[in-house]
XYZ file of C-alpha atoms in Angstrom:
77
model
C 2.265 34.497 26.276
C 3.144 34.560 22.591
C 1.038 36.697 20.296
C -1.608 34.775 18.414
C -4.388 35.241 15.936
C -7.974 34.358 16.753
C -7.907 31.736 13.998
C -5.380 29.566 15.778
C -6.651 26.287 17.119
C -5.980 25.198 20.666
C -3.455 22.644 19.441
C -1.576 25.220 17.382
C -1.604 27.585 20.321
C -0.281 25.042 22.830
C 2.516 23.825 20.548
C 3.523 27.368 19.706
C 3.294 28.363 23.362
C 5.598 25.567 24.482
C 8.116 26.220 21.675
C 8.294 29.984 22.041
C 11.753 30.496 23.519
C 11.818 34.155 24.548
C 8.473 34.555 26.313
C 7.837 30.994 27.449
C 8.277 30.662 31.216
C 8.478 26.870 30.722
C 11.413 26.799 28.319
C 13.580 25.022 30.902
C 10.890 22.649 32.159
C 7.513 21.313 31.200
C 4.546 23.169 32.668
C 2.464 21.464 35.312
C -1.074 20.439 34.507
C -2.315 23.234 36.787
C -0.260 25.807 34.844
C -1.523 24.500 31.500
C -5.111 24.615 32.747
C -4.727 28.191 34.004
C -3.063 29.367 30.804
C -5.605 27.596 28.596
C -8.508 29.212 30.454
C -6.825 32.601 30.052
C -6.360 31.865 26.351
C -10.058 30.974 25.911
C -11.104 34.136 27.726
C -8.800 36.238 25.565
C -10.022 34.499 22.415
C -13.650 35.279 23.307
C -13.023 38.860 24.394
C -13.556 38.002 28.091
C -16.981 36.511 27.311
C -17.457 33.963 30.113
C -20.424 32.242 28.447
C -18.527 31.712 25.200
C -15.299 30.672 26.959
C -17.249 28.147 29.046
C -18.829 26.802 25.859
C -15.374 26.347 24.291
C -14.144 24.627 27.443
C -17.340 22.543 27.642
C -17.951 23.504 31.263
C -20.709 25.337 33.103
C -20.232 29.142 33.030
C -20.741 29.316 36.808
C -17.930 26.791 37.299
C -15.676 28.913 35.093
C -16.455 32.054 37.095
C -15.839 30.214 40.372
C -12.517 28.852 39.079
C -11.416 32.299 37.933
C -12.333 33.911 41.241
C -10.559 31.271 43.332
C -7.615 30.156 41.198
C -6.711 32.640 38.487
C -7.281 35.933 40.253
C -5.005 34.840 43.099
C -2.107 33.907 40.782
C-alpha cells in the first residue's frame, strides 16, 4: 500500500492507491470489490491505530461485525 498521511480522505486514498504504479498490485487490472473492501478496512484500521471501535464508526458498521469480518476474511488472506 502506498504511504499516506492521516489527513487523507478515503477518496484521496483510493485514487492514489489505484494510481500508484510501483506498489499497486492492481496496476494491470482493476481490483475486485472484495479486494477493495479488504484494503479499505485495513486502511481504516491503520488510520485509527488499530482501534476497532473507531474504525467501525468510520465504516458505519457495528464493531462486532468488523471484528467478525476481520477474523474470518482478513486474517485468512
